[in-house]
C-alpha atoms as a printed R data frame, in Angstrom:
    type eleno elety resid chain resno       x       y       z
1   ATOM     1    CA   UNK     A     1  81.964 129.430  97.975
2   ATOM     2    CA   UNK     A     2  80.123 132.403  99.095
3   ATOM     3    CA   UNK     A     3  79.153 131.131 102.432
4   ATOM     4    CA   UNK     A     4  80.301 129.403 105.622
5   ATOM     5    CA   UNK     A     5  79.519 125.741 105.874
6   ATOM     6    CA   UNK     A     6  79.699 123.865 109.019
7   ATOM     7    CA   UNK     A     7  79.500 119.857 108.675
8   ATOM     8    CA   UNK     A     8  79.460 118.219 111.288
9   ATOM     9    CA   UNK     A     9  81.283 114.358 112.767
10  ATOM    10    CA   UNK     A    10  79.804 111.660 111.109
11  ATOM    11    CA   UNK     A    11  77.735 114.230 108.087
12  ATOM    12    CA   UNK     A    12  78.358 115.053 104.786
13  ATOM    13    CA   UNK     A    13  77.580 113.201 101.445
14  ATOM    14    CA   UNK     A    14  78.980 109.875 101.934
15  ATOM    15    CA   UNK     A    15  79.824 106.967  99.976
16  ATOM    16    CA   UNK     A    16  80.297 103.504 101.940
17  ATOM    17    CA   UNK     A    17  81.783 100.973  99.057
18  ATOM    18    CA   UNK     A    18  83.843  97.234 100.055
19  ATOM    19    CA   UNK     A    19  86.956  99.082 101.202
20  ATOM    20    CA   UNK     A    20  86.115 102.171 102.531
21  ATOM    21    CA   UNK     A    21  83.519 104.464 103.834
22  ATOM    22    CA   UNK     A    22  84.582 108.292 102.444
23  ATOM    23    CA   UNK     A    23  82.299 111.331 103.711
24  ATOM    24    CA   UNK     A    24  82.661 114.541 101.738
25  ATOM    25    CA   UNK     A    25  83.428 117.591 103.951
26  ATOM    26    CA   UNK     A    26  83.932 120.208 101.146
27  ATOM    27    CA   UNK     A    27  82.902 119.692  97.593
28  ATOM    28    CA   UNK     A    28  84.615 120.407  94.383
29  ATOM    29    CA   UNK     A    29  81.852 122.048  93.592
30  ATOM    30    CA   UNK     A    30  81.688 124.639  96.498
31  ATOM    31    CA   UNK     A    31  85.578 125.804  95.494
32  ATOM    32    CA   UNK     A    32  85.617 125.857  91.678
33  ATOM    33    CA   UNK     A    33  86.820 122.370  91.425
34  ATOM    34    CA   UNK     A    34  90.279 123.760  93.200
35  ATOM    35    CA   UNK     A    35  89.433 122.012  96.836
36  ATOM    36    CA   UNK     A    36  87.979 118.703  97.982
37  ATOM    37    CA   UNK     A    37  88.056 116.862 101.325
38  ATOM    38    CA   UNK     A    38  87.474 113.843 102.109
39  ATOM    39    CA   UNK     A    39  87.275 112.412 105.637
40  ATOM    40    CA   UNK     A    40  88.167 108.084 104.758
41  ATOM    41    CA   UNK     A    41  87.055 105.333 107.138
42  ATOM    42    CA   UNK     A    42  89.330 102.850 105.677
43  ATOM    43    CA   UNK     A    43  88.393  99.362 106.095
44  ATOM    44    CA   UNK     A    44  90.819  96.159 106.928
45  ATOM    45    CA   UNK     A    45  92.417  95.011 103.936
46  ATOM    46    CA   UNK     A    46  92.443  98.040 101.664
47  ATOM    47    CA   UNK     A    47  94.199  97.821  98.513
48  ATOM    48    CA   UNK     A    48  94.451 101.363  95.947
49  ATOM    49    CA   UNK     A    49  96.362 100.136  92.946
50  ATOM    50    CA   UNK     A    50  99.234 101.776  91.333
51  ATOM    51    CA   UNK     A    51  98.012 105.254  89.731
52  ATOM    52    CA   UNK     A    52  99.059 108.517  89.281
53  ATOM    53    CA   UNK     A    53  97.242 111.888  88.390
54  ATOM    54    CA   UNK     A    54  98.607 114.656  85.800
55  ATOM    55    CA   UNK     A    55  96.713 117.762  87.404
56  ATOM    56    CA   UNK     A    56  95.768 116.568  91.023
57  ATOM    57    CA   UNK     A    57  97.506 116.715  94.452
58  ATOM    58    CA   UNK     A    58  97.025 114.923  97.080
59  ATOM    59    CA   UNK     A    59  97.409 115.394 100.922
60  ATOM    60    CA   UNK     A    60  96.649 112.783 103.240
61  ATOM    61    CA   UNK     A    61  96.355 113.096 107.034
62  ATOM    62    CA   UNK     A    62  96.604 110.142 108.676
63  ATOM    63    CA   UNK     A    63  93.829 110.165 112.119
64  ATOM    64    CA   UNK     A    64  94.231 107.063 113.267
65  ATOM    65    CA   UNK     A    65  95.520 103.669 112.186
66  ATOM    66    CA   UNK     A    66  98.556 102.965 109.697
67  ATOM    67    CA   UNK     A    67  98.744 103.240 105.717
68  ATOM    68    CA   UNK     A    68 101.539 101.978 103.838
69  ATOM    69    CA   UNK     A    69 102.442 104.213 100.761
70  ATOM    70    CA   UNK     A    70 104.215 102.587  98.030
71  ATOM    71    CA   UNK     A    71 106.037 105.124  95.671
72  ATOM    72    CA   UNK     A    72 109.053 104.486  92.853
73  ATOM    73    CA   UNK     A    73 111.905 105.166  95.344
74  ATOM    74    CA   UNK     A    74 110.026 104.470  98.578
75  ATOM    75    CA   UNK     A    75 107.941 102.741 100.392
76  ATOM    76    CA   UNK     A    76 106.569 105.233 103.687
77  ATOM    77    CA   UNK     A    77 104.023 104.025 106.533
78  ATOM    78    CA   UNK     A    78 102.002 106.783 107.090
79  ATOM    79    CA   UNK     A    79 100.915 106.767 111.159
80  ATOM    80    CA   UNK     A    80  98.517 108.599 113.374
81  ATOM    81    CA   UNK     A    81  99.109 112.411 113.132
82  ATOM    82    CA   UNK     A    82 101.493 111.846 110.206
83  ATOM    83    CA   UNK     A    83 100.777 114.167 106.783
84  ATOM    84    CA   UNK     A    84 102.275 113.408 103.042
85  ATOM    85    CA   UNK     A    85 102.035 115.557 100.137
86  ATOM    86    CA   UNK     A    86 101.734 113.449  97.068
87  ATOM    87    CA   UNK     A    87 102.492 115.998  93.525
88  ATOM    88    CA   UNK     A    88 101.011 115.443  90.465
89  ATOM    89    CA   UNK     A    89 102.868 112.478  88.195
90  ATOM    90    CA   UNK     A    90 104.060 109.975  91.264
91  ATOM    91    CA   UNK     A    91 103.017 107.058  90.737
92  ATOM    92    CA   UNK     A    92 101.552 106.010  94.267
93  ATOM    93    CA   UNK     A    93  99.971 102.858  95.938
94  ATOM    94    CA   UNK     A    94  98.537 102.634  99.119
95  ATOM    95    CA   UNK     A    95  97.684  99.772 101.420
96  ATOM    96    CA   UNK     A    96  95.926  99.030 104.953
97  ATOM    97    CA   UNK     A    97  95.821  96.130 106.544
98  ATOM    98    CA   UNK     A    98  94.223  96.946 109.464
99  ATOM    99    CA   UNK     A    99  91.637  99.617 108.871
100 ATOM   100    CA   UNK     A   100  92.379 103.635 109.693
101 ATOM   101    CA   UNK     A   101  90.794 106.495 109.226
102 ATOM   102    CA   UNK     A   102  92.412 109.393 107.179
103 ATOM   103    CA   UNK     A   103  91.484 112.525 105.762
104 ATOM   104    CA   UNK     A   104  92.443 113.465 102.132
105 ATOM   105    CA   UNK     A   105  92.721 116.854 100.519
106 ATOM   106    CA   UNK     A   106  92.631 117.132  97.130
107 ATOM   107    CA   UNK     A   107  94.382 120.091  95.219
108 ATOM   108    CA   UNK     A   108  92.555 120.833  91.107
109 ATOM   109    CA   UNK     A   109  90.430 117.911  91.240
110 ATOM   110    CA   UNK     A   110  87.024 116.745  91.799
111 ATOM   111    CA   UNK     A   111  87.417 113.559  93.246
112 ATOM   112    CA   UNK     A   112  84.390 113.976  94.901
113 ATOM   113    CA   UNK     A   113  81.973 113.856  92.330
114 ATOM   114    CA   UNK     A   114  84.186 110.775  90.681
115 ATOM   115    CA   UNK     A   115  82.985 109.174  93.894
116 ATOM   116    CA   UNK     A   116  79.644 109.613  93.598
117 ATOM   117    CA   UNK     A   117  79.883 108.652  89.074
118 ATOM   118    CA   UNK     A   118  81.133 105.236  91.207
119 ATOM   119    CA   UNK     A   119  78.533 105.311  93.571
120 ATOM   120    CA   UNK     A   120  75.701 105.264  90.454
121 ATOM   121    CA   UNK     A   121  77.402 102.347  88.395
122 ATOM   122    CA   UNK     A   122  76.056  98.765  88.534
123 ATOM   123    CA   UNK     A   123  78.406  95.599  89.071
124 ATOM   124    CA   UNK     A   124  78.693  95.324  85.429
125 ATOM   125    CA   UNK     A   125  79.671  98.466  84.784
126 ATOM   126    CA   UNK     A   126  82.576  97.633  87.479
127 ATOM   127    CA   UNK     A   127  83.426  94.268  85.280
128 ATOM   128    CA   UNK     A   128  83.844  96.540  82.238
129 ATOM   129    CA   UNK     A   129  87.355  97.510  82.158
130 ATOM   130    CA   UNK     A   130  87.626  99.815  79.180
131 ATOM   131    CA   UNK     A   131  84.408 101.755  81.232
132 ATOM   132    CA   UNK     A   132  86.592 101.595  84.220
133 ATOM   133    CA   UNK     A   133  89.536 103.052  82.971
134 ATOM   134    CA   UNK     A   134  87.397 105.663  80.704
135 ATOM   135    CA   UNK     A   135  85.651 106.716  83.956
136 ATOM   136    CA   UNK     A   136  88.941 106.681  86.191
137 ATOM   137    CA   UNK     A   137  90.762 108.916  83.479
138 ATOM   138    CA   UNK     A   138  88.004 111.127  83.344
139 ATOM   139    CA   UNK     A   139  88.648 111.813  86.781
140 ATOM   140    CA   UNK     A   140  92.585 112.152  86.719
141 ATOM   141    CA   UNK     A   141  93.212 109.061  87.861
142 ATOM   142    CA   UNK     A   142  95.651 106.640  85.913
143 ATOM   143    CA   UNK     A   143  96.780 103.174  86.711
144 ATOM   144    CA   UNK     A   144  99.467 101.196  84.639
């Protein structure tokens, strides 16, 4: 990144899908694919399978709401103001049943532009799980 960039509340590329409304406020592609964040408007009911990644980290920050995190050895309910680190190869599940909103930074991967691959694909492409899981490994993202 060779400049400043200043996005503002409620800017950025954004993606609104079923269970969440994610708006990018700094690309993988601004930092070398060794940054992304992603401010999450997570609706009722959300549901992230089981996964894991073998290069990424993740960071969430929880703004507001709650977010249950379901790991091997542990299940943790992320509150407001509350921050988790999860490493590369933990297998991690998270869950909200009453909407929150979160911010995620991710640490080697591009997330970001695996949202926007999703935000281009049709409904079949979504009923195609070998595509599914072609796309979500692409992206460092692994489920059982």
């Amino acid at each position: 990144m060779k400049n400043k960039q200043h996005i503002k509340k409620g800017e950025g590329e954004n993606y609104n899908y079923s269970q969440d409304h994610c708006f990018i406020k700094l690309s993988s592609r601004d930092t070398n694919g060794e940054l992304c964040l992603i401010e999450d408007s997570v609706k009722p009911g959300f549901h992230l399978k089981r996964h894991h990644h073998k290069l990424m980290a993740e960071v969430f920050y929880m703004l507001s709401g709650e977010m249950e995190l379901v790991f091997d050895d542990e299940t943790i309910i992320l509150k407001e103001g509350d921050t988790i680190t999860v490493p590369p190869n933990v297998w991690h599940e998270a869950i909200c049943k009453d909407g929150g909103k979160m911010l995620t930074l991710f640490k080697n991967g591009v997330f970001d532009v695996f949202l926007e691959t999703l935000s281009k694909m049709t409904e079949a492409d979504f009923s195609n799980k070998a595509l599914m899981k072609s796309v979500s490994n692409k992206f460092d993202i692994y489920e059982e």
